[in-house]
PDB file of C-alpha atoms in Angstrom:
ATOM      1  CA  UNK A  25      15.781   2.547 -18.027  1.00  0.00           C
ATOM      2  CA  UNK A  26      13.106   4.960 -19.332  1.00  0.00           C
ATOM      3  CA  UNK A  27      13.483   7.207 -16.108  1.00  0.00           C
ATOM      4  CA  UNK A  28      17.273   6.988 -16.617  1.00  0.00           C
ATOM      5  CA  UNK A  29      16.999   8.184 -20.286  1.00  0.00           C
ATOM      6  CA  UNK A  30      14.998  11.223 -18.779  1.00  0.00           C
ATOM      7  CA  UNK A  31      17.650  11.960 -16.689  1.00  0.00           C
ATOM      8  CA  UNK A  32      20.474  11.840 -19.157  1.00  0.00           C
ATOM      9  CA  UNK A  33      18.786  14.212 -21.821  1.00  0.00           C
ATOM     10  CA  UNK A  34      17.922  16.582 -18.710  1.00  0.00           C
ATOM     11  CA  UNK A  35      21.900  16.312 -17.612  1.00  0.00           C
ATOM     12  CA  UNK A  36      22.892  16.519 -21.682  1.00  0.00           C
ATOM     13  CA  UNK A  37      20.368  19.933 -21.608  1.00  0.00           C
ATOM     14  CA  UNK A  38      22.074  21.513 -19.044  1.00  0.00           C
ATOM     15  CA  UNK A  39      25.380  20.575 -20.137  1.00  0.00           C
ATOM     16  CA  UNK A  40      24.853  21.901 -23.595  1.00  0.00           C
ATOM     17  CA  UNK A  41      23.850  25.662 -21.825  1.00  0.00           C
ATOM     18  CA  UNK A  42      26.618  25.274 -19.492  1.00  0.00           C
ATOM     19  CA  UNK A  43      28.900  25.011 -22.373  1.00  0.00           C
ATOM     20  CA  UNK A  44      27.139  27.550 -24.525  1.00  0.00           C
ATOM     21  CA  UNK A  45      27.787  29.837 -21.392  1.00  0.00           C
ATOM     22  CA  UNK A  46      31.597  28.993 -20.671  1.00  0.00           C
ATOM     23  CA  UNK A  47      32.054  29.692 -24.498  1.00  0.00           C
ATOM     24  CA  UNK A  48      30.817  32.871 -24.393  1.00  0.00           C
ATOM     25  CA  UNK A  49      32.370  33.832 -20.897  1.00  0.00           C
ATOM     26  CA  UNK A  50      35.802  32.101 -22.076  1.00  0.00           C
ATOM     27  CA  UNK A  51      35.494  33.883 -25.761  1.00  0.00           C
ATOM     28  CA  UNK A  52      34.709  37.427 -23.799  1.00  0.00           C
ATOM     29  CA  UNK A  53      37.413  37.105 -21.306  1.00  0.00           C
ATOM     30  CA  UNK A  54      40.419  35.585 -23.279  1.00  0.00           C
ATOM     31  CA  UNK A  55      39.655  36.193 -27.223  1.00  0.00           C
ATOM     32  CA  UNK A  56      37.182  38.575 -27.940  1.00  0.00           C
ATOM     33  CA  UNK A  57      38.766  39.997 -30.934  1.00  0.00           C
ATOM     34  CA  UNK A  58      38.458  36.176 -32.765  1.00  0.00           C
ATOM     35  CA  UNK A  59      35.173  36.030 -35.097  1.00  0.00           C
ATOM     36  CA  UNK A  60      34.109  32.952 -35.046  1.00  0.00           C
ATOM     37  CA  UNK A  61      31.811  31.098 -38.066  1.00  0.00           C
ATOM     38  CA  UNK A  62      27.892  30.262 -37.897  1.00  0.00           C
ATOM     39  CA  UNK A  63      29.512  26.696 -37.438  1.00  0.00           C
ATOM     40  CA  UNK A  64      30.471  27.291 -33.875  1.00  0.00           C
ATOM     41  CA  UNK A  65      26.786  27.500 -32.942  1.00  0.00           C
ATOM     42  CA  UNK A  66      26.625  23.500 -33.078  1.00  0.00           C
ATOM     43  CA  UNK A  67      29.840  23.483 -30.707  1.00  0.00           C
ATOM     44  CA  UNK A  68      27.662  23.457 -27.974  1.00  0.00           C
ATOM     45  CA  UNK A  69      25.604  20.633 -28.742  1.00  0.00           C
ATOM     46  CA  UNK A  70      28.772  18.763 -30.098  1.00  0.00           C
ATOM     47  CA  UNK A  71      30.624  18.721 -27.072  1.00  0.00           C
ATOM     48  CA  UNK A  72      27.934  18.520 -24.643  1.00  0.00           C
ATOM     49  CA  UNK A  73      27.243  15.413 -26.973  1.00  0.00           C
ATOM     50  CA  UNK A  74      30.820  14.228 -26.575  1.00  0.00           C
ATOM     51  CA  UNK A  75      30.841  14.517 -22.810  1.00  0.00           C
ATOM     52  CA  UNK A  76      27.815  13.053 -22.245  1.00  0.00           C
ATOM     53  CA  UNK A  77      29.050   9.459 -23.753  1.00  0.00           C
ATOM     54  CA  UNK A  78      30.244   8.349 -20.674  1.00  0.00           C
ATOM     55  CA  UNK A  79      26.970   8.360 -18.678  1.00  0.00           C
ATOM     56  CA  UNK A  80      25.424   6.855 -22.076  1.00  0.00           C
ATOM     57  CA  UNK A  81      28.325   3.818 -21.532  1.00  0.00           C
ATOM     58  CA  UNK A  82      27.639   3.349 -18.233  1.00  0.00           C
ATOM     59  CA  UNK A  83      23.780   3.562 -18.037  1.00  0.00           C
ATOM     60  CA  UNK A  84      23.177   0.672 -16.264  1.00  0.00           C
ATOM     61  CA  UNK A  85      20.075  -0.514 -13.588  1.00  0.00           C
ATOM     62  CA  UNK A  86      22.799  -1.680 -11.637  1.00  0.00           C
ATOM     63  CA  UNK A  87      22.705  -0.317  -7.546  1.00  0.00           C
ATOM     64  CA  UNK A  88      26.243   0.815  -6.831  1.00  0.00           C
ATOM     65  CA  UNK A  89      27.516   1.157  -3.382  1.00  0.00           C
ATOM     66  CA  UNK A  90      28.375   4.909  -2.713  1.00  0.00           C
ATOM     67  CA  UNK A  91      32.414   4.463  -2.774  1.00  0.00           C
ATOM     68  CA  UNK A  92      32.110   2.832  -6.199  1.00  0.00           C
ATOM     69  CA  UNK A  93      29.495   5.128  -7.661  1.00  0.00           C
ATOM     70  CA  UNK A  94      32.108   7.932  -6.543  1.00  0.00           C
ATOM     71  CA  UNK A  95      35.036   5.802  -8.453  1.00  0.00           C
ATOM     72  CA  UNK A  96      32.942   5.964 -11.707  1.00  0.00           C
ATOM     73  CA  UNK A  97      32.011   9.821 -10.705  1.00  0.00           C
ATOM     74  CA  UNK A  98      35.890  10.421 -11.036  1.00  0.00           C
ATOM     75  CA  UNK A  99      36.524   7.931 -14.207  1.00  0.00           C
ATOM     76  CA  UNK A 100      34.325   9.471 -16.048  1.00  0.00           C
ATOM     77  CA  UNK A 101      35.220  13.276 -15.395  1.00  0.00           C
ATOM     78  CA  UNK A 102      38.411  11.364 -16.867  1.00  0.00           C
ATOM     79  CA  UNK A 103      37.176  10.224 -19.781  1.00  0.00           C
ATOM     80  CA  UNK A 104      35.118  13.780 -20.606  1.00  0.00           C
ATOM     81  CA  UNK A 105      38.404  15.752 -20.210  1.00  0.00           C
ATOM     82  CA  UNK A 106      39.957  13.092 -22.169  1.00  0.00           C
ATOM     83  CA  UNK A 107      37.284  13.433 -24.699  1.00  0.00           C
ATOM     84  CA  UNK A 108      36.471  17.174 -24.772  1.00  0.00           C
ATOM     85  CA  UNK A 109      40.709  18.009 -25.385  1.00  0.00           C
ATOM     86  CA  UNK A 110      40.850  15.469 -27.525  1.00  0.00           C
ATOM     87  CA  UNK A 111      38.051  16.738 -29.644  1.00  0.00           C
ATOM     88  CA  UNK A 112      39.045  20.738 -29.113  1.00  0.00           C
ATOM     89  CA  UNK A 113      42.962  19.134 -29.915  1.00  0.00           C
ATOM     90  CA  UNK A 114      41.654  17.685 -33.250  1.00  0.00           C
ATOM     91  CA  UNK A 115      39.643  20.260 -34.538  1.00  0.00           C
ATOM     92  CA  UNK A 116      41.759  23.004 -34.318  1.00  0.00           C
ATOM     93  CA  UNK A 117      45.410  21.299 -33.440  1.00  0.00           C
ATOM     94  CA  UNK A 118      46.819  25.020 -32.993  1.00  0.00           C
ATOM     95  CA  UNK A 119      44.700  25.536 -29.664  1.00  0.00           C
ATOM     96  CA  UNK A 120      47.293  27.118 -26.952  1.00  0.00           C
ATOM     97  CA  UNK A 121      48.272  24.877 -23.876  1.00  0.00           C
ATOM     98  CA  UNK A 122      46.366  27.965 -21.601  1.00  0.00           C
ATOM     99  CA  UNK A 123      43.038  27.554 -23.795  1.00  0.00           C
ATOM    100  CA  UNK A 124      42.852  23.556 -23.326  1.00  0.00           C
ATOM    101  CA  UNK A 125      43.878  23.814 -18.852  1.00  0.00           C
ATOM    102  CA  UNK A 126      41.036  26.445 -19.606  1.00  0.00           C
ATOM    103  CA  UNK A 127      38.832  23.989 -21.046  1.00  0.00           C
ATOM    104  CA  UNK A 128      40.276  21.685 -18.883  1.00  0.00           C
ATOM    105  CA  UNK A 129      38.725  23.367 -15.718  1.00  0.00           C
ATOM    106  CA  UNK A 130      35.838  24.716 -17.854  1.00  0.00           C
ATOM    107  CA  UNK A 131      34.417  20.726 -18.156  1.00  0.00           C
ATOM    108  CA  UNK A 132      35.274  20.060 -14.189  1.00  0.00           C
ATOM    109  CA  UNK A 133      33.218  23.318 -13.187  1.00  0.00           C
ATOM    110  CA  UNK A 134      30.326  21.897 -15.379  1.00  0.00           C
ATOM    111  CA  UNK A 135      30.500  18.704 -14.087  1.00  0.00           C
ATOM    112  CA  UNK A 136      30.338  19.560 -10.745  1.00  0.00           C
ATOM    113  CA  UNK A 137      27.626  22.525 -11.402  1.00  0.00           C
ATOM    114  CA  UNK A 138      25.778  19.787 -13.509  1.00  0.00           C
ATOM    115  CA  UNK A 139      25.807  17.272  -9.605  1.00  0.00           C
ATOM    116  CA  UNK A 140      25.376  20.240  -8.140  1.00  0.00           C
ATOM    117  CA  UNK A 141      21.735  21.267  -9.309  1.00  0.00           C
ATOM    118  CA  UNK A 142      20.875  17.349  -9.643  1.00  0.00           C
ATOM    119  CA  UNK A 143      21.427  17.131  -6.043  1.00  0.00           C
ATOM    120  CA  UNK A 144      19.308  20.418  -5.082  1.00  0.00           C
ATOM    121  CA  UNK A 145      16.497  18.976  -7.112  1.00  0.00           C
ATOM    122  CA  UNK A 146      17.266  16.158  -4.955  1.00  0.00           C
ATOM    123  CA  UNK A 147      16.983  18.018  -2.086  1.00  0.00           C
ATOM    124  CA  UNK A 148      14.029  19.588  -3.041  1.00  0.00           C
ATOM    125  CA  UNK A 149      12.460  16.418  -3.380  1.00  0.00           C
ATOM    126  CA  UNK A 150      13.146  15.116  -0.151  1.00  0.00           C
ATOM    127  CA  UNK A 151      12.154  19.047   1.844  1.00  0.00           C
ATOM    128  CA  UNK A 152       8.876  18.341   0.689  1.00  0.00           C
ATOM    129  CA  UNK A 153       8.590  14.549   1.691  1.00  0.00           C
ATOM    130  CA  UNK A 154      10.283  15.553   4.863  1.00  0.00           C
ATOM    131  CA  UNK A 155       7.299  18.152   5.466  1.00  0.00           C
ATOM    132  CA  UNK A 156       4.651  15.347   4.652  1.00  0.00           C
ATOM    133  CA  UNK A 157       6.478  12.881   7.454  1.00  0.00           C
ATOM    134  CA  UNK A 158       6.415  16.144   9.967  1.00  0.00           C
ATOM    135  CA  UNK A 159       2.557  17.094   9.333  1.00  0.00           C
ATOM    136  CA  UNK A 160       1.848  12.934   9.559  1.00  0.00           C
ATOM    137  CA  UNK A 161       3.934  12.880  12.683  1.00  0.00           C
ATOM    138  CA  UNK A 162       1.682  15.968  14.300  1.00  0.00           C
ATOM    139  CA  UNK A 163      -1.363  14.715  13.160  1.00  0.00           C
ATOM    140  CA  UNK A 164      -1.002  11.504  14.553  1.00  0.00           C
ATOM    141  CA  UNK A 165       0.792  13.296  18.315  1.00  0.00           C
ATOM    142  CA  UNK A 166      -2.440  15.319  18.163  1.00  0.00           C
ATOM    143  CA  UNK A 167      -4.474  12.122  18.494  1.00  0.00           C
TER     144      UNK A 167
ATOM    145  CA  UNK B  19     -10.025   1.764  33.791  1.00  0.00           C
ATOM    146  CA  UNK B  20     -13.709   2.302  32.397  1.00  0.00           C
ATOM    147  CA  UNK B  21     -14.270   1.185  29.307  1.00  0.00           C
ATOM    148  CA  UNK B  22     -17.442   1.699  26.620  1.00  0.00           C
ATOM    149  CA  UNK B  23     -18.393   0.494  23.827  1.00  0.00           C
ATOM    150  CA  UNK B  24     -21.075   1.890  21.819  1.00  0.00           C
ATOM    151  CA  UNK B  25     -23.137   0.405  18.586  1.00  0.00           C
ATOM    152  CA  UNK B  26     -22.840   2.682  15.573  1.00  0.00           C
ATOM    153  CA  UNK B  27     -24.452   2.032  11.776  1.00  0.00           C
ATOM    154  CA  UNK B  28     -22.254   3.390   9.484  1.00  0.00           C
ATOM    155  CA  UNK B  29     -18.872   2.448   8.726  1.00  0.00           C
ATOM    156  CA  UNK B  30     -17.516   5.717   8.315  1.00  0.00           C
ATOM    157  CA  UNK B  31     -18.636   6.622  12.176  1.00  0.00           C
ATOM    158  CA  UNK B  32     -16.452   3.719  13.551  1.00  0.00           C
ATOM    159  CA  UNK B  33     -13.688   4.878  15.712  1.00  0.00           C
ATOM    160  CA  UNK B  34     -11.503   4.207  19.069  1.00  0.00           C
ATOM    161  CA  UNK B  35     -11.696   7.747  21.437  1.00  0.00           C
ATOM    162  CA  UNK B  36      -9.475   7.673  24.255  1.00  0.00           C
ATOM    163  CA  UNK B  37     -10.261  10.357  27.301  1.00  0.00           C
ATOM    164  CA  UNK B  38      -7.307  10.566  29.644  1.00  0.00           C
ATOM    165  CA  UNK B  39      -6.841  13.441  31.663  1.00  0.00           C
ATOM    166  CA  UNK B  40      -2.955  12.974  30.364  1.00  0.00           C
ATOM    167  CA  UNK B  41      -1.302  11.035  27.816  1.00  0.00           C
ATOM    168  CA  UNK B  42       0.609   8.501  29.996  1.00  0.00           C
ATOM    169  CA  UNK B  43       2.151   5.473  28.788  1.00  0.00           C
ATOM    170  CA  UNK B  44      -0.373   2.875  28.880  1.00  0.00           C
ATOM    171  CA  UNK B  45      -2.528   5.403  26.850  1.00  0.00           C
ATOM    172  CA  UNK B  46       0.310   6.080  24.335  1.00  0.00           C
ATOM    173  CA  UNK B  47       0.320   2.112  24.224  1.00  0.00           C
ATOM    174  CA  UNK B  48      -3.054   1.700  23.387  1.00  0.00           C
ATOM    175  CA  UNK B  49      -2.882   4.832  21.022  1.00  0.00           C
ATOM    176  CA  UNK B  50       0.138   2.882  19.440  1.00  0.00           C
ATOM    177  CA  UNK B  51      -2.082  -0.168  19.206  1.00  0.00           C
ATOM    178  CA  UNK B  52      -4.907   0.985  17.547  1.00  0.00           C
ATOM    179  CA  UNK B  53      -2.400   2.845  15.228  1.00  0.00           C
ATOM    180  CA  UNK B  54      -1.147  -0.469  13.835  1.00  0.00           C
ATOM    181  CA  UNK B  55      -4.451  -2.033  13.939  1.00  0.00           C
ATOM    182  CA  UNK B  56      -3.075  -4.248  16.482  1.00  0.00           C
ATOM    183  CA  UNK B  57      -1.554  -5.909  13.590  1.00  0.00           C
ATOM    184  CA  UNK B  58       1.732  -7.938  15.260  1.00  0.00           C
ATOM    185  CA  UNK B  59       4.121 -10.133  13.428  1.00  0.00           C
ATOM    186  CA  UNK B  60       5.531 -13.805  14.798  1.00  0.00           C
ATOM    187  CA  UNK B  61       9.019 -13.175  15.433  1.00  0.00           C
ATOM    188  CA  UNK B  62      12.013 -14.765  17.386  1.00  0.00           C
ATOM    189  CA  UNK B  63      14.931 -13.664  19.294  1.00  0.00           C
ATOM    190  CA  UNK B  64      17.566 -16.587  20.852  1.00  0.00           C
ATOM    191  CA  UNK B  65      14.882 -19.486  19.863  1.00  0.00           C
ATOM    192  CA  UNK B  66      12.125 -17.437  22.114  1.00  0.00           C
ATOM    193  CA  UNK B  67       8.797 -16.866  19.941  1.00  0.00           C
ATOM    194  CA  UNK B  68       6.999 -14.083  20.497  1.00  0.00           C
ATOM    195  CA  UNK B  69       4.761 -11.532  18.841  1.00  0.00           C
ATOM    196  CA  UNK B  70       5.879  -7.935  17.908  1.00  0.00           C
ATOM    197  CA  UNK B  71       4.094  -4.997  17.172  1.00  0.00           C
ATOM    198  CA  UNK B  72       4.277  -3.979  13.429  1.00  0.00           C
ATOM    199  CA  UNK B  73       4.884  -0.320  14.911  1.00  0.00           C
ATOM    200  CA  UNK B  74       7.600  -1.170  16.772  1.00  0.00           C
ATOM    201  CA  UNK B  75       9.165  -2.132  13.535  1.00  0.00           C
ATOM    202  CA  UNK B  76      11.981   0.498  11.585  1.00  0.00           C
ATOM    203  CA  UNK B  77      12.531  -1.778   8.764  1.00  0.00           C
ATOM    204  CA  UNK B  78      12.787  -5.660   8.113  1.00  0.00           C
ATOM    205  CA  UNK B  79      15.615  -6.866   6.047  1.00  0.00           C
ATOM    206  CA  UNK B  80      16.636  -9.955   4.180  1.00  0.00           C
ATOM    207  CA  UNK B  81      20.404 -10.796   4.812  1.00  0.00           C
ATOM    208  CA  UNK B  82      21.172 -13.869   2.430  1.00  0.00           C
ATOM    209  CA  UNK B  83      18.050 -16.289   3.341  1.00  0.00           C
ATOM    210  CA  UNK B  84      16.854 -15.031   6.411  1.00  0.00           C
ATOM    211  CA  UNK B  85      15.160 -12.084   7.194  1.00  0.00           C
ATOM    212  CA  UNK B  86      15.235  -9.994  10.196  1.00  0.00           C
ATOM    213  CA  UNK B  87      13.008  -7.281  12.041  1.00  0.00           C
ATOM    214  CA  UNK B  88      14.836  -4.301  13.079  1.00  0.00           C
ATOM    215  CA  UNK B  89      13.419  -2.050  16.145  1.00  0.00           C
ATOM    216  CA  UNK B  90      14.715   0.829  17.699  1.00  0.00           C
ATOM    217  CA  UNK B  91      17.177  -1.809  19.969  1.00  0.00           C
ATOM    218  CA  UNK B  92      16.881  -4.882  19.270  1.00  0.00           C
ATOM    219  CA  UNK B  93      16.798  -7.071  16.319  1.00  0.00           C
ATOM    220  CA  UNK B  94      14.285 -10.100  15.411  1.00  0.00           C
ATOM    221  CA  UNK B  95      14.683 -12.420  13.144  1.00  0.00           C
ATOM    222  CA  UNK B  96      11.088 -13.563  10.699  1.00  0.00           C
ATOM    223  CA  UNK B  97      11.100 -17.094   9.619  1.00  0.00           C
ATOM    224  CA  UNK B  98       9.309 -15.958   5.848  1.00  0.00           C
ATOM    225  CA  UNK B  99      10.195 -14.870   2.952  1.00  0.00           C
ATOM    226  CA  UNK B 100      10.287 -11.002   2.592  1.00  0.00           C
ATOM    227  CA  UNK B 101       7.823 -10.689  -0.036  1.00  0.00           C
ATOM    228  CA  UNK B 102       5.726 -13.303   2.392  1.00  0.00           C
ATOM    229  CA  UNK B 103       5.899 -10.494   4.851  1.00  0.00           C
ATOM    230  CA  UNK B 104       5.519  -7.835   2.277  1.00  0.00           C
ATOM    231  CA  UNK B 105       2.016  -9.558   1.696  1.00  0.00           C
ATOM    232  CA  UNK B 106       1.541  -9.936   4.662  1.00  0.00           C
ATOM    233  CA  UNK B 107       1.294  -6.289   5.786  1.00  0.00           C
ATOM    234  CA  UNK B 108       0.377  -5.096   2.696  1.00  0.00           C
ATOM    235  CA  UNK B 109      -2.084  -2.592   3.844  1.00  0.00           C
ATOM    236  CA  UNK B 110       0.426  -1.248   6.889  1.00  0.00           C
ATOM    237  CA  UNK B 111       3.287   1.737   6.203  1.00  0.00           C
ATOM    238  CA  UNK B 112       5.427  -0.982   5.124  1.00  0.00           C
ATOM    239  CA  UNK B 113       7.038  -0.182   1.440  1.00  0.00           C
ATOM    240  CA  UNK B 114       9.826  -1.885  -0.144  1.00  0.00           C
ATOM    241  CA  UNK B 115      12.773   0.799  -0.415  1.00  0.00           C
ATOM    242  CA  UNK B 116      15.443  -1.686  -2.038  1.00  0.00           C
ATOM    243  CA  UNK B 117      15.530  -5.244  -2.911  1.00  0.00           C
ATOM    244  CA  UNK B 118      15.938  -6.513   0.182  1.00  0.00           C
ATOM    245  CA  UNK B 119      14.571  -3.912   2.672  1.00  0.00           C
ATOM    246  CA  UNK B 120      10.629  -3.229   4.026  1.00  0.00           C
ATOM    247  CA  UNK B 121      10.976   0.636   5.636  1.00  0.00           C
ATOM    248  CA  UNK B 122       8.655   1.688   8.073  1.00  0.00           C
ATOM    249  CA  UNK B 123       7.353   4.861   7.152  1.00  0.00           C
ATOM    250  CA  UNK B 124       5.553   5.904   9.807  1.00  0.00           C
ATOM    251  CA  UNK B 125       8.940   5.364  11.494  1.00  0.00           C
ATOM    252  CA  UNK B 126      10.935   7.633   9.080  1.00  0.00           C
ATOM    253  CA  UNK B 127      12.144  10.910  11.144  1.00  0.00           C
ATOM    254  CA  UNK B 128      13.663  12.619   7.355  1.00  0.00           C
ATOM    255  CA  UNK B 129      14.781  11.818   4.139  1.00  0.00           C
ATOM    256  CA  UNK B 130      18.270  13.389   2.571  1.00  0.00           C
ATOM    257  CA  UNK B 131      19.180  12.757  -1.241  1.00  0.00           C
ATOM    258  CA  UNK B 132      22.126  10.588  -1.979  1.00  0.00           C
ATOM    259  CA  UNK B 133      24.341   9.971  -5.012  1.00  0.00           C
ATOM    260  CA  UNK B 134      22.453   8.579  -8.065  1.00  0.00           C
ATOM    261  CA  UNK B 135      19.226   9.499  -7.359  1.00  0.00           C
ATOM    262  CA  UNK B 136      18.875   7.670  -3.877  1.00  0.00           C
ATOM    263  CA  UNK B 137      17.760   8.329  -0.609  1.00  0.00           C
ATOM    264  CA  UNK B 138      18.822   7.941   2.619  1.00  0.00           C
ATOM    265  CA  UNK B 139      15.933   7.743   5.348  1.00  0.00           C
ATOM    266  CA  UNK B 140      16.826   8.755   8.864  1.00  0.00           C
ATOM    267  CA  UNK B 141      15.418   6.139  11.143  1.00  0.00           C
ATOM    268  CA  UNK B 142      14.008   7.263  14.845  1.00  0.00           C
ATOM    269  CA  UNK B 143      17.031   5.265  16.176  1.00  0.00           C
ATOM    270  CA  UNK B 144      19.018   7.731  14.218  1.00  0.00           C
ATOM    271  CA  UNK B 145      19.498   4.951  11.787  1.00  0.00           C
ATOM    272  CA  UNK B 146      20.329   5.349   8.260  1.00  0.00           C
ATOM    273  CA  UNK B 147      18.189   3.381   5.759  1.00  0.00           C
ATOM    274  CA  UNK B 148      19.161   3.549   1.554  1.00  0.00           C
ATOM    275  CA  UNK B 149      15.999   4.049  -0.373  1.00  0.00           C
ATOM    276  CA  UNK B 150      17.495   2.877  -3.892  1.00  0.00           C
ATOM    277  CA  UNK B 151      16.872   4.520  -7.195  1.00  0.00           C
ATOM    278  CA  UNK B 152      14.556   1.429  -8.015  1.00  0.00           C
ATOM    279  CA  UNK B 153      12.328   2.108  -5.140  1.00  0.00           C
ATOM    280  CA  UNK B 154      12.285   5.911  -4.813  1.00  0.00           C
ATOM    281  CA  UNK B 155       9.809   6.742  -6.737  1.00  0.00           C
ATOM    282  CA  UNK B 156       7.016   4.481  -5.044  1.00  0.00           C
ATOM    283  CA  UNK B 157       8.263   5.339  -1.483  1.00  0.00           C
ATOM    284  CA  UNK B 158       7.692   9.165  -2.819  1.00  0.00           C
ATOM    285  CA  UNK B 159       4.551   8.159  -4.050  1.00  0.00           C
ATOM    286  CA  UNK B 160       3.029   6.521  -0.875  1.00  0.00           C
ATOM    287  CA  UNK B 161       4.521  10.059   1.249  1.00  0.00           C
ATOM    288  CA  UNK B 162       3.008  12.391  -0.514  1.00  0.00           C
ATOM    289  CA  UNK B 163      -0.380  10.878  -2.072  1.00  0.00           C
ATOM    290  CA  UNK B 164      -1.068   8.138   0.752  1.00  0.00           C
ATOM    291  CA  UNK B 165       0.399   8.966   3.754  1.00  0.00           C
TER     292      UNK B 165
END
């Protein structure tokens, strides 16, 4: 559970710069001429928060099979639109239809950058044991 | 075939050399032999006993209550436990990779990430093997510090 806690405030990290970055990208692009307060700064860490629940709710030692890991993948990139709109919706209720599909695609490009540098540390990982297993394999063809 | 033995004092000097003009396959047997430490393990195919070399093994398995050896064609079954056989080739590349599997390391041709921090080892039969989250951090462990 420990190791699984690591993991989550890694992910929850990353999210919370990803967010601070599609922010700033999103406020540059579509509204740079809104000022926004010193409160903002916490948005980051609010909604990264926010979108992180689900992985909190479903931290579990359980083994999934890979179909149903994928299933709860999808549910819960559900659940952290669902969340993230819901939050953006409620705090300022006059956000524009185009600002929340924004958003909207903002938390699925996260989400997938978020798997997407898990899995290359991943990958990483297994390169080097993969380079062990071919040295161990020469060494012992050498014999 | 000639072969010598010769007394030695120290542990550390003991060793099996094998001169052979080429590596044919009784050679690569007996390499394969010493390798394992000649360690075999009692296993039986249609009621036939016989003994099977722990190299040969890719991974041993427990379906339900019975566990089974897995080489690169056929498929044995072990009347033990798995954790009897875990102890019992303790000190070989056997390492538990999920609850109910025993890989083979020295029998692992690559490793490829999977979802949720798994593994998937790539047997020599091409097989694939799940090295769950549980597991992956000891079978990491004995790669790159032990192996």
């Amino acid at each position: 559970m420990k190791e699984q806690l690591k993991k989550w405030f890694f992910s929850f990290v990353l999210v919370q710069n990803c967010i601070t970055l599609a922010m700033g990208l999103i406020g540059t692009v579509g509204i740079s001429e809104v000022r926004v307060p010193y409160f903002a700064f916490f948005l980051p860490t609010i909604f990264a928060f926010l979108s992180m629940l689900p992985d909190l709710v479903f931290l579990s030692k359980k083994e999934r099979a890979i179909n149903e890991t994928l299933i709860i993948k999808f549910v819960k990139l559900v659940i952290r639109e669902v969340i993230v709109l819901g939050a953006q919706k409620l705090m300022a209720p006059s956000t524009s239809t185009a600002l929340l599909i924004v958003l909207g695609i903002a938390v699925f490009c996260i989400v997938t950058l978020v798997n997407l540098i898990n899995w290359l540390f991943a990958k990483g990982e297994s390169d080097a044991m993969n380079q062990k297993l071919e040295a161990y394999r020469q060494q012992n063809s050498q014999l | 075939m000639k072969v010598s033995v010769e007394k030695v004092f120290r542990e550390e000097e003991e060793q099996v050399i094998l001169a052979c003009m080429e590596m044919t396959s009784d050679f690569q047997d007996i390499k394969e032999y010493v390798l394992a430490k000649g360690e075999k393990l009692v296993v039986y195919q249609e009621k036939n006993q016989m003994l099977l070399s722990l190299s040969e093994i890719l991974y041993i398995e427990a379906v339900g209550e019975r566990v089974f050896a897995y080489t690169k064609t056929e498929v044995y079954e072990i009347k033990l436990r798995l954790y009897e056989v875990e102890e019992r080739i303790s000190d070989s590349c056997f390492i538990r990779c999920s609850k109910s599997v025993l890989l083979n390391i020295r029998n692992v041709l690559s490793l490829r990430p999977a979802l949720n921090g798994r593994f998937l080892a790539t047997m020599t039969n091409r097989e694939e093997v799940m090295i769950s989250r549980q597991y992956a951090k000891a079978v990491k462990k004995v790669i790159m510090e032990e192996l």
